[in-house]
Coordinates of N, CA and C and ligand atoms in Angstrom, one line a residue:
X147 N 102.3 132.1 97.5 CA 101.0 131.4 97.8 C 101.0 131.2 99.4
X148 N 99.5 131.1 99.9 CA 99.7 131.0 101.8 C 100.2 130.0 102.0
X149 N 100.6 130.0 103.1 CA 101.2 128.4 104.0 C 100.2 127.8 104.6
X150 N 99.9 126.6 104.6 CA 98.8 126.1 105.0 C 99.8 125.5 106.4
X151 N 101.2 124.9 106.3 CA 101.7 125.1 107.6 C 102.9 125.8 107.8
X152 N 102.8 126.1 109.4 CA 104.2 126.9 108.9 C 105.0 126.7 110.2
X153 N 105.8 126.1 110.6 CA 107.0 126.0 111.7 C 107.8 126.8 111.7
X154 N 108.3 126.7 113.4 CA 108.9 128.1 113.6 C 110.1 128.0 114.9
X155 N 111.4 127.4 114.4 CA 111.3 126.9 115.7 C 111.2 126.0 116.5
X156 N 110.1 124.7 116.1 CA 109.4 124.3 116.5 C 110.0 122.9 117.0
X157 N 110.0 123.0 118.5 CA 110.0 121.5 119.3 C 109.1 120.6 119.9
X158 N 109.6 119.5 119.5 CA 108.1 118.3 119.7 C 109.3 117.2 120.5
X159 N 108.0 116.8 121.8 CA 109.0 116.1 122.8 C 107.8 115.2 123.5
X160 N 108.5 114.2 124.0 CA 107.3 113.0 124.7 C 107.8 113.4 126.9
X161 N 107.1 112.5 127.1 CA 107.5 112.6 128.2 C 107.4 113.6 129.4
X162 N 106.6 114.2 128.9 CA 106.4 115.7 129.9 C 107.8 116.6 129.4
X163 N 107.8 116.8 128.1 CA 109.1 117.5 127.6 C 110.7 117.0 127.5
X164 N 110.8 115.9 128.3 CA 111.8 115.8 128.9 C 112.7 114.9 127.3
X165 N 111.7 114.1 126.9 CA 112.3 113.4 125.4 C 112.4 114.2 124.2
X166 N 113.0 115.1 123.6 CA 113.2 116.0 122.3 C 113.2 114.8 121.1
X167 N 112.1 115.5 120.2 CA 112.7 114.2 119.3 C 113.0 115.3 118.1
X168 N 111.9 116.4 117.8 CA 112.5 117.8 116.7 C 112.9 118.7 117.8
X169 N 113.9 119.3 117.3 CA 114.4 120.4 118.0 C 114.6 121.7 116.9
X170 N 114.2 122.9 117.1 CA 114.1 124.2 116.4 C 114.4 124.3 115.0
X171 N 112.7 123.2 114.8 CA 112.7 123.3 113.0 C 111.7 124.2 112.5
X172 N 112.5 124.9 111.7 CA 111.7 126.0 110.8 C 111.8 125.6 109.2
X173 N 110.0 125.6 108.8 CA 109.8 125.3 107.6 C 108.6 125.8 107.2
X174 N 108.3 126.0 106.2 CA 106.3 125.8 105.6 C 106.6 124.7 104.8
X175 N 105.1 124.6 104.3 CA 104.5 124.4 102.9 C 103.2 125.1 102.8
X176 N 103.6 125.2 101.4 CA 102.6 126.3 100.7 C 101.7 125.5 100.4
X177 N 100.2 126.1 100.3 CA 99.3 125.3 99.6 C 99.1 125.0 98.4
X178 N 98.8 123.7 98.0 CA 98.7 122.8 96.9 C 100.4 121.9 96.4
X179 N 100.8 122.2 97.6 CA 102.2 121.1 97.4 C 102.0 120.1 97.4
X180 N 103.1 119.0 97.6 CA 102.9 118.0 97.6 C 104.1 117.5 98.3
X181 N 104.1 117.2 99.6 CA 105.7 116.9 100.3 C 105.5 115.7 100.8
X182 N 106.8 115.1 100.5 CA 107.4 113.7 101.2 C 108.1 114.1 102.5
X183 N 107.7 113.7 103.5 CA 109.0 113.9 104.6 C 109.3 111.9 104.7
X184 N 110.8 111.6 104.5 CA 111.3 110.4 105.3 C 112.5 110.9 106.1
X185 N 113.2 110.1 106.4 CA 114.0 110.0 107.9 C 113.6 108.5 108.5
X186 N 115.4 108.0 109.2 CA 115.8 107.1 109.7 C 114.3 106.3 110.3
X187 N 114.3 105.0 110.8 CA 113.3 104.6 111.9 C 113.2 105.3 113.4
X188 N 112.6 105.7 113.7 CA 112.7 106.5 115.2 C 113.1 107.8 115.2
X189 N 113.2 108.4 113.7 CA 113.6 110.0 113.5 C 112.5 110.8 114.1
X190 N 111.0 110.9 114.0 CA 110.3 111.3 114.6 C 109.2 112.0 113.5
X191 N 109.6 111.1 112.1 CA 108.6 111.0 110.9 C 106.6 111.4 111.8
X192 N 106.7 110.1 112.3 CA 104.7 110.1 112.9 C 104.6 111.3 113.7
X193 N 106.0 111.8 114.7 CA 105.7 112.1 115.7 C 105.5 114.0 115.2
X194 N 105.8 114.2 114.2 CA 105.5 115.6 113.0 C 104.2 115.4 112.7
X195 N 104.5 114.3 111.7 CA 102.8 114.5 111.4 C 101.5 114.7 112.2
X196 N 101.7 113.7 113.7 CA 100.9 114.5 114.7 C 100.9 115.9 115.1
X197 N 102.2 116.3 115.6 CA 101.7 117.8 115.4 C 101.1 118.6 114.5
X198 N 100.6 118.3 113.0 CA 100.0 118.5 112.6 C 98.7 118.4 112.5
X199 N 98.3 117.6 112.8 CA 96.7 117.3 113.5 C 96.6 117.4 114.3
X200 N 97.2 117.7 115.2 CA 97.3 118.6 117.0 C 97.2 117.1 117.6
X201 N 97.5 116.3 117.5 CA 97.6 114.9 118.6 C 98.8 115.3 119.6
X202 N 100.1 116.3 119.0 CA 100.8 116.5 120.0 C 101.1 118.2 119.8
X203 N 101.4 118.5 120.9 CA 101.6 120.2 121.1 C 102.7 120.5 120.7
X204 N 103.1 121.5 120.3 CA 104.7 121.7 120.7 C 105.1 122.2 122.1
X205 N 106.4 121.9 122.3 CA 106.6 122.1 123.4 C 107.7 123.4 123.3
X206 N 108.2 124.1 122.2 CA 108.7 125.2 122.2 C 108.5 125.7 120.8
X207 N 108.4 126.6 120.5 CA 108.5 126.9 119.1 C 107.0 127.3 118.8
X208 N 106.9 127.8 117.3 CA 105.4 128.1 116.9 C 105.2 127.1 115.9
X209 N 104.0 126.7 115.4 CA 103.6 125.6 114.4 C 102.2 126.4 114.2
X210 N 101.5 126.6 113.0 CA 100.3 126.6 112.3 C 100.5 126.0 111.2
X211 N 98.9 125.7 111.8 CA 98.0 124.4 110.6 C 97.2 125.2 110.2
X212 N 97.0 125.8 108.5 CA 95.9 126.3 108.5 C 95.6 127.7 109.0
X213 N 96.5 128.3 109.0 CA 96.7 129.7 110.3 C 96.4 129.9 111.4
X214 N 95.9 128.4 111.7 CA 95.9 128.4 113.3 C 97.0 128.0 114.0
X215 N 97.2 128.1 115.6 CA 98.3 128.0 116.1 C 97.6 127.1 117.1
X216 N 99.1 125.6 116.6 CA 98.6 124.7 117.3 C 99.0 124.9 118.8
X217 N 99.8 125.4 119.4 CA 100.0 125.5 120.9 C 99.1 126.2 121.5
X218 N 97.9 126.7 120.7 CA 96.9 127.5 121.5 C 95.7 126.9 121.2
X219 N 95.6 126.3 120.1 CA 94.1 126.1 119.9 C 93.4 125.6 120.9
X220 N 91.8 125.6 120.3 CA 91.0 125.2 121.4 C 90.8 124.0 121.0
X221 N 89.7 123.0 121.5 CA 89.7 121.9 121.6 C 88.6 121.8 120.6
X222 N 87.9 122.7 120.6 CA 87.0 122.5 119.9 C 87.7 123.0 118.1
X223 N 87.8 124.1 118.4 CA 88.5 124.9 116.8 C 89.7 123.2 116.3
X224 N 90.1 122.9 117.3 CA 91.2 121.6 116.6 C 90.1 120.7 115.9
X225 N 89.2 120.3 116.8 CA 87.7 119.1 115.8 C 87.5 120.2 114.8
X226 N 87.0 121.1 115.0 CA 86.8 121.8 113.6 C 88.0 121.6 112.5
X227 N 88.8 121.9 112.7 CA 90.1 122.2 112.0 C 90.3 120.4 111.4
X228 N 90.3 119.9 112.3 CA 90.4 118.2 111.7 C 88.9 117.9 110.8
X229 N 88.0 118.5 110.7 CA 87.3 117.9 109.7 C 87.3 118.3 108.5
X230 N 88.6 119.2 108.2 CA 88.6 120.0 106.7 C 89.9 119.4 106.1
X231 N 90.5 118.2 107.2 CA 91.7 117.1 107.0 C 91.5 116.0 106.3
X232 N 92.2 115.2 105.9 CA 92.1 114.0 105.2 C 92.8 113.1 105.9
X233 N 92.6 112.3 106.8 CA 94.2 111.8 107.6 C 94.2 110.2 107.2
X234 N 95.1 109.8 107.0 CA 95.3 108.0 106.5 C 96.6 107.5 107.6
X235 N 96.1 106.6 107.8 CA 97.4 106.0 108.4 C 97.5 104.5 108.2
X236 N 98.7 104.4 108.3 CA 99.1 102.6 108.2 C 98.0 101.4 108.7
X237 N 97.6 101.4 109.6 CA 96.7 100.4 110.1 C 94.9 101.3 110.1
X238 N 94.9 101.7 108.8 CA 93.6 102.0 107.8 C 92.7 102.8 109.1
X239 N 92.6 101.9 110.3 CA 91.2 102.2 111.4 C 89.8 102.5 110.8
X240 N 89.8 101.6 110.2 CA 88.1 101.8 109.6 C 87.2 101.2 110.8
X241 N 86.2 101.2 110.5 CA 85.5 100.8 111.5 C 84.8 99.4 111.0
X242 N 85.3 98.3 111.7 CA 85.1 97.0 110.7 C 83.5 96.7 111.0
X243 N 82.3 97.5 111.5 CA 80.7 97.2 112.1 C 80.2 97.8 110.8
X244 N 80.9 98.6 110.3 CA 80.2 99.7 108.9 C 80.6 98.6 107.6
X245 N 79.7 98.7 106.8 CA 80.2 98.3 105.4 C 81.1 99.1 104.8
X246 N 82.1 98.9 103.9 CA 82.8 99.7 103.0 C 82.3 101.2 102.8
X247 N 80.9 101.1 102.0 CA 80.6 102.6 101.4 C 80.5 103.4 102.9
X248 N 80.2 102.9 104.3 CA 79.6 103.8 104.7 C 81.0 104.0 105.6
X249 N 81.7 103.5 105.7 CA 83.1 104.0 106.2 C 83.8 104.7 105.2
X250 N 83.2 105.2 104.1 CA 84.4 106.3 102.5 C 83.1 107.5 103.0
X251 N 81.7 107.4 103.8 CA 81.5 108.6 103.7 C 81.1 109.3 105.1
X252 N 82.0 108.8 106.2 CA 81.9 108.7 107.2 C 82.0 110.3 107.5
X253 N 83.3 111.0 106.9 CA 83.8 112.4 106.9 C 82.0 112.8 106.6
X254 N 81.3 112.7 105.8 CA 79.9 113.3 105.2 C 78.4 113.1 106.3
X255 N 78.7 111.7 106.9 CA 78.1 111.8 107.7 C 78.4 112.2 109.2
X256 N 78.9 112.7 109.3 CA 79.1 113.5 111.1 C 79.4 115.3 110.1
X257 N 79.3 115.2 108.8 CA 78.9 116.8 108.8 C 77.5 117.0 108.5
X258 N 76.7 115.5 108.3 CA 75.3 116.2 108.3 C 74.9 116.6 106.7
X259 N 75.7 115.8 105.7 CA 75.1 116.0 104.6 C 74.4 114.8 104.1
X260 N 73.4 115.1 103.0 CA 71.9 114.5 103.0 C 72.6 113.2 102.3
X261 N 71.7 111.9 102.7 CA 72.5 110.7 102.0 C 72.7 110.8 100.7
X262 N 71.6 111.4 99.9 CA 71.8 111.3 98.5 C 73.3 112.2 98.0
X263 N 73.7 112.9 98.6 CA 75.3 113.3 98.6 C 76.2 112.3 98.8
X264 N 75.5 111.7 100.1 CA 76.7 110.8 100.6 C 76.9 109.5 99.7
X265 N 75.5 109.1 98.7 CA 75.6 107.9 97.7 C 76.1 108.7 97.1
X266 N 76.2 110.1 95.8 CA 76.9 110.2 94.9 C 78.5 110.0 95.3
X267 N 79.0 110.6 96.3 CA 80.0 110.7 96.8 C 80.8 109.4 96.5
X268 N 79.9 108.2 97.5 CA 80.5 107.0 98.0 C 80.7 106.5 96.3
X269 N 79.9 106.5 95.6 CA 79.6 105.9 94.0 C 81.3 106.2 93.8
X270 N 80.8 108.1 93.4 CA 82.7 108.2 93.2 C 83.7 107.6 93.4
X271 N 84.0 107.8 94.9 CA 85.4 107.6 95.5 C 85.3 106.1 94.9
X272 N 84.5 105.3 95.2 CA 84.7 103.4 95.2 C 84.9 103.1 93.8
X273 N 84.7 103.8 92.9 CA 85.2 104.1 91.4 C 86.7 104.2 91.2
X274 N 86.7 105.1 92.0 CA 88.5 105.5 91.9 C 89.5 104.7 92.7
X275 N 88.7 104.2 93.9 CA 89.3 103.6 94.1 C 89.7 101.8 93.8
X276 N 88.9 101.4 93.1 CA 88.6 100.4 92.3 C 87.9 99.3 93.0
X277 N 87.1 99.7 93.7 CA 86.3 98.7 94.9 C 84.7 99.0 94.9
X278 N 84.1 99.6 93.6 CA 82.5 99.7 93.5 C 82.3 98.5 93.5
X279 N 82.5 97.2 93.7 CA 82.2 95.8 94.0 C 82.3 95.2 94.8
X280 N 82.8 95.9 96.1 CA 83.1 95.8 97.7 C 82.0 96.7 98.0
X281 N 81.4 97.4 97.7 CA 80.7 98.6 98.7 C 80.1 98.1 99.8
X282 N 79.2 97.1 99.5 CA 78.6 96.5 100.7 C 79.5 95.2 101.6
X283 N 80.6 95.4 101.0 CA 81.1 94.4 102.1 C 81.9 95.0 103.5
X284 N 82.3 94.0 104.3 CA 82.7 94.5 105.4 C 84.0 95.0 105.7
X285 N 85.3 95.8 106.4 CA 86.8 96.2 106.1 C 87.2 94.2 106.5
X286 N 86.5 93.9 107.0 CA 87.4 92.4 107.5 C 87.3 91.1 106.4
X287 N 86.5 91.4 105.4 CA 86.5 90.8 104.4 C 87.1 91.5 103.0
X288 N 88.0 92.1 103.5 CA 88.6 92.8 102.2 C 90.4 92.7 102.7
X289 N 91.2 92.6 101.6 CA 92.6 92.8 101.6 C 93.3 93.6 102.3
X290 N 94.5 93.9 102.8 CA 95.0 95.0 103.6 C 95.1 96.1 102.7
X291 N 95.9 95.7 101.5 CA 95.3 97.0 100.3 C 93.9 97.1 99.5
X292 N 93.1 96.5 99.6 CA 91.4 96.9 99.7 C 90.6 97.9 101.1
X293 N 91.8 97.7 102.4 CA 91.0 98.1 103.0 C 92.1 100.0 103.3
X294 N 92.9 99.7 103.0 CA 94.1 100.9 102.7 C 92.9 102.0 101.6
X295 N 92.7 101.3 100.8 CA 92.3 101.9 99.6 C 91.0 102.5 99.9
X296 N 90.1 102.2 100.8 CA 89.4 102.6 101.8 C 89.4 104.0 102.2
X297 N 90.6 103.0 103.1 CA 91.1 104.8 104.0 C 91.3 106.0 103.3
X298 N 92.2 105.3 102.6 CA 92.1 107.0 101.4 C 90.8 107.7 101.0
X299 N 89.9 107.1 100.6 CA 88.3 107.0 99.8 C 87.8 107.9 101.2
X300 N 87.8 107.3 101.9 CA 87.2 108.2 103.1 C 88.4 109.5 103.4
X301 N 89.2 109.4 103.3 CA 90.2 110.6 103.6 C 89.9 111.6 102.8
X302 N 89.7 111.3 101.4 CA 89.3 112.2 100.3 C 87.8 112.3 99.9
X303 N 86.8 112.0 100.7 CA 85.9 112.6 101.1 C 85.2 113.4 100.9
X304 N 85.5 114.4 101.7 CA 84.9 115.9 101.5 C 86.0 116.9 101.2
X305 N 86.9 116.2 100.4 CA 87.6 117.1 99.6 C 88.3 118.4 100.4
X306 N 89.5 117.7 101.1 CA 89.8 118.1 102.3 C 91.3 119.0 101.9
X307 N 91.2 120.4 102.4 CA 92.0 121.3 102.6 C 93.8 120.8 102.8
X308 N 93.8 119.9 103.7 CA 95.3 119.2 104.1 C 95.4 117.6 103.6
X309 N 95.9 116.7 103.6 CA 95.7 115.7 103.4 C 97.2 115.3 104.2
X310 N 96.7 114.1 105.2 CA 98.2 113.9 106.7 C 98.2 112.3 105.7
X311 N 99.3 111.8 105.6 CA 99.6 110.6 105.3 C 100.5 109.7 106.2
X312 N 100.7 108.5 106.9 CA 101.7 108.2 107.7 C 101.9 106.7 107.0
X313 N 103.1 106.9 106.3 CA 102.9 105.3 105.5 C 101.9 104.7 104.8
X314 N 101.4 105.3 104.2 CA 100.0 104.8 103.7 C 100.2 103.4 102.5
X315 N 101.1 103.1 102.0 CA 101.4 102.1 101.4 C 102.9 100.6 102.0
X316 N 102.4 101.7 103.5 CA 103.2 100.5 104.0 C 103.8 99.1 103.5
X317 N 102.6 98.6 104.1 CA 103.2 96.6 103.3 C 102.2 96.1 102.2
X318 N 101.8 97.6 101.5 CA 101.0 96.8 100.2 C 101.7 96.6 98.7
X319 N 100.4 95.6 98.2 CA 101.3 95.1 97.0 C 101.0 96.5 96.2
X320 N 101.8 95.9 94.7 CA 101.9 97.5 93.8 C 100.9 98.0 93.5
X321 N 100.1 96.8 93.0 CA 98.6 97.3 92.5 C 98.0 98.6 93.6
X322 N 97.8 98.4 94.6 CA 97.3 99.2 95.8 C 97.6 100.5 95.8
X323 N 99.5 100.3 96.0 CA 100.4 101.5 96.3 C 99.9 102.2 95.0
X324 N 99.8 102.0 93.5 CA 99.9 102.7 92.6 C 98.6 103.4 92.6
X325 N 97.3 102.7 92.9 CA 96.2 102.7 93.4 C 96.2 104.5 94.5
X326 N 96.7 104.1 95.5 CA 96.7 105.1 96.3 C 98.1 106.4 95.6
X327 N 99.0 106.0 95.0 CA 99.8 107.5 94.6 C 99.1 108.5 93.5
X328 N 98.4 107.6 92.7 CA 97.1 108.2 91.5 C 96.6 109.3 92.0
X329 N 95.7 108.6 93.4 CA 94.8 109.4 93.6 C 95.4 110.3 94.8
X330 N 96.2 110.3 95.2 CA 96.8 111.7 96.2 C 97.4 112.5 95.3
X331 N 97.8 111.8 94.3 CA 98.8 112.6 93.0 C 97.3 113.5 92.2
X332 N 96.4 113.3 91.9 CA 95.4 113.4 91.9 C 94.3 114.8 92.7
X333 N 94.2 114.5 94.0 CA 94.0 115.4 95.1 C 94.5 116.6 94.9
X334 N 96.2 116.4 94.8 CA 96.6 117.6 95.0 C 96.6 118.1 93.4
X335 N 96.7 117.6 92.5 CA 96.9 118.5 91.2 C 95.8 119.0 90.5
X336 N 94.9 118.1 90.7 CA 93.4 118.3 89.8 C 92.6 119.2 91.4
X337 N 92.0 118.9 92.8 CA 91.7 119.3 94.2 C 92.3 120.6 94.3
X338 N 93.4 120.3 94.0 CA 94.6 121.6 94.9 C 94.8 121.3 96.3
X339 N 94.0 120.2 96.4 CA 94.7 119.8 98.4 C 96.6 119.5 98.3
X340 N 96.5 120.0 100.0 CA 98.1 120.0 100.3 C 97.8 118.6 100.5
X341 N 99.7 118.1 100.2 CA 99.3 116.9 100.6 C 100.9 116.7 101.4
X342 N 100.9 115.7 102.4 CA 102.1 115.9 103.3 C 102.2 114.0 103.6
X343 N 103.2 113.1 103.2 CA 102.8 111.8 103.3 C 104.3 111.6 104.0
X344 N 104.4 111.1 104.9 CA 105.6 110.3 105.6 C 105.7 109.4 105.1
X345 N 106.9 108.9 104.9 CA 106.9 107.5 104.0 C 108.9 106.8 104.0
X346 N 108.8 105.5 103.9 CA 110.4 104.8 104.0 C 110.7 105.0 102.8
X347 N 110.1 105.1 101.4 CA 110.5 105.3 100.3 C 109.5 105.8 99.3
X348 N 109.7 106.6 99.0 CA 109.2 107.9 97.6 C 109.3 106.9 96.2
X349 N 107.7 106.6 96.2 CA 107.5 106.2 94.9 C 108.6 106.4 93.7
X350 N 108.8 105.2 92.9 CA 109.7 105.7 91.5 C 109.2 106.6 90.9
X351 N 107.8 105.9 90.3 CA 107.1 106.9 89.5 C 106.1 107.5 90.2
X352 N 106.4 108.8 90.0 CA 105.4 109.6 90.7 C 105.6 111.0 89.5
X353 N 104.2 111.3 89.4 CA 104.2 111.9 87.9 C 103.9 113.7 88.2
X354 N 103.9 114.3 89.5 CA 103.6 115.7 89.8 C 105.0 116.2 90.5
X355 N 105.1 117.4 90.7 CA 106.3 117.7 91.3 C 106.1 117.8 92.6
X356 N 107.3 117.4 93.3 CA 106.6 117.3 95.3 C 108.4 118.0 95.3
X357 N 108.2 117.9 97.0 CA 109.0 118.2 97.9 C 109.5 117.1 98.9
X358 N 110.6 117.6 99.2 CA 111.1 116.5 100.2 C 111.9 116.9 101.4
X359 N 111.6 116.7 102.2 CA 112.3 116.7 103.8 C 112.7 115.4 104.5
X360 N 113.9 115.5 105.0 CA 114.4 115.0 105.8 C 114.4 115.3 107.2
X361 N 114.1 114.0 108.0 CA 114.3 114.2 109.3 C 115.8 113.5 109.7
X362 N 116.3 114.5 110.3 CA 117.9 113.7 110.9 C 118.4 114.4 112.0
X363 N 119.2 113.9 113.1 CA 119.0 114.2 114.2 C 118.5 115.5 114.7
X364 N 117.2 115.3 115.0 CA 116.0 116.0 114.9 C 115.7 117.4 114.5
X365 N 116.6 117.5 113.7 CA 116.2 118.6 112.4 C 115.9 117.9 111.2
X366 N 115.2 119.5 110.5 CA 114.0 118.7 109.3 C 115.0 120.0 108.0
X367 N 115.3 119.2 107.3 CA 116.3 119.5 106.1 C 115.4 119.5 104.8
X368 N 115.3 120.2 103.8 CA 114.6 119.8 102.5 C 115.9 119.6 101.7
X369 N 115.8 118.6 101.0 CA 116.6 117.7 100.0 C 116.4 117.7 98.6
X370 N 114.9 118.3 98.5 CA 114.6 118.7 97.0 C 113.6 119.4 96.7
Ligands
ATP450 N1 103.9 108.4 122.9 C1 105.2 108.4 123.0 N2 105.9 108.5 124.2 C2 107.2 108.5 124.3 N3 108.0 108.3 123.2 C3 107.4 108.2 122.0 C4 106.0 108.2 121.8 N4 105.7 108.0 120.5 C5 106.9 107.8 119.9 N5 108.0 108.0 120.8 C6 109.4 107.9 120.4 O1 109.7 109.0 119.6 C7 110.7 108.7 118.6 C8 110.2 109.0 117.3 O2 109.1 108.1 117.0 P1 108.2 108.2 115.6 O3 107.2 107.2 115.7 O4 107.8 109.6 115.4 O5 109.4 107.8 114.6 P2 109.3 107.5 113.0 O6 110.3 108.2 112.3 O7 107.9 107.7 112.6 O8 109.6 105.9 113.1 P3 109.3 104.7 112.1 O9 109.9 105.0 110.7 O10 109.9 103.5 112.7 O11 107.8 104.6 112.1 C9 111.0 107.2 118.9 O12 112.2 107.1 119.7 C10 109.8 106.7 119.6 O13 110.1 105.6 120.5

């Protein structure tokens, strides 16, 4: 099956090059996987999954997203390339001025599809996500796992090619976390989206088969 990414080599460094945090890791994932990468605090978990979204370049080595190559893309093909993404991160970044529904169809509206897509849509996701009784409320009147639960809802969207995860169940209660493993478990099995989630610890129960990578002194190891 294709690689939706594929590493090569690949070094990722802060500082005007000068900080290495990966050094000459070679890996893919195929599409419709489903991988865990953890690793110590300060292994350079976030600082991967940005190179995946092109937030950071590499600084030696090859990386594609998608069969693009992130050390070359353009700036524009990267926005393009990020809107067929799903990205979630720990501190949700909703936009707390929008109500609920219109921050899950945010992905829908900056591509210009007709509201009545964007209500069936929103209907959906707030379904799954168990929040059709929040729609009209605000992210600051909702829980940190109400507004997590969000993020995902909007991540999964327009039914997105990659799906970037960075802790996404950080400091939530179970209800939430179980909440959000469903439906990425979900994504990728029923969707076929890739799905790639950084995380301190790999769900007990988790009901699809995934993969797992380790980050350790800045090589990326698969473990299972
Ligand atoms: N913008 C930056 N400039 C310079 N150094 C950075 C930058 N962002 C992160 N770092 C450093 O890169 C290293 C890896 O950070 P990263 O956030 O990727 O680790 P992590 O594995 O995700 O950690 P945690 O589990 O604690 O979230 C750390 O030493 C961090 O201080």
């Amino acid at each position: 099956m294709a690689n939706v990414i594929s590493a090569s080599k690949l070094t990722l460094a802060y500082d005007g090059g000068r900080k290495e945090i990966i050094k000459h890791a070679s890996f893919s994932i195929r599409k419709g996987e489903f991988v865990f990468i953890t690793g110590p605090s300060g292994s350079g978990k976030s600082t991967l999954l940005k190179s995946f979204y092109g937030a950071l370049k590499p600084k030696e080595g090859k990386l594609t997203v998608g069969g693009l190559d992130m050390g070359r893309i353009s700036r524009g093909k990267l926005q393009e390339l990020r809107t067929h993404m799903g990205i979630i991160f720990q501190d949700y970044k909703l936009i707390n001025e929008w109500t609920v529904e219109k921050n899950v169809v945010l992905p829908l509206i900056i591509a210009g599809y007709s509201t009545e897509i964007q209500q069936t849509q929103a209907k959906k996701l707030l379904r799954h996500v168990k929040l059709t009784e929040q729609a009209n409320r605000y992210p600051l009147e909702l829980s940190g796992g109400e507004q997590q639960r969000v993020g995902v809802a909007r991540a999964l969207s327009k039914n997105p090619f990659l799906i970037l995860a960075d802790e996404p169940t950080g400091n939530l209660d179970e209800y939430s976390s179980n909440v959000i493993w469903d439906l990425m478990e979900n994504a990728c099995d029923q969707l076929g989206s890739t799905v790639v989630v950084v995380t301190h610890r790999i769900p007990t129960i988790f009901n699809i088969p995934y993969r797992h990578f380790i980050i350790e002194n800045k090589g990326i190891y698969e473990v299972r």
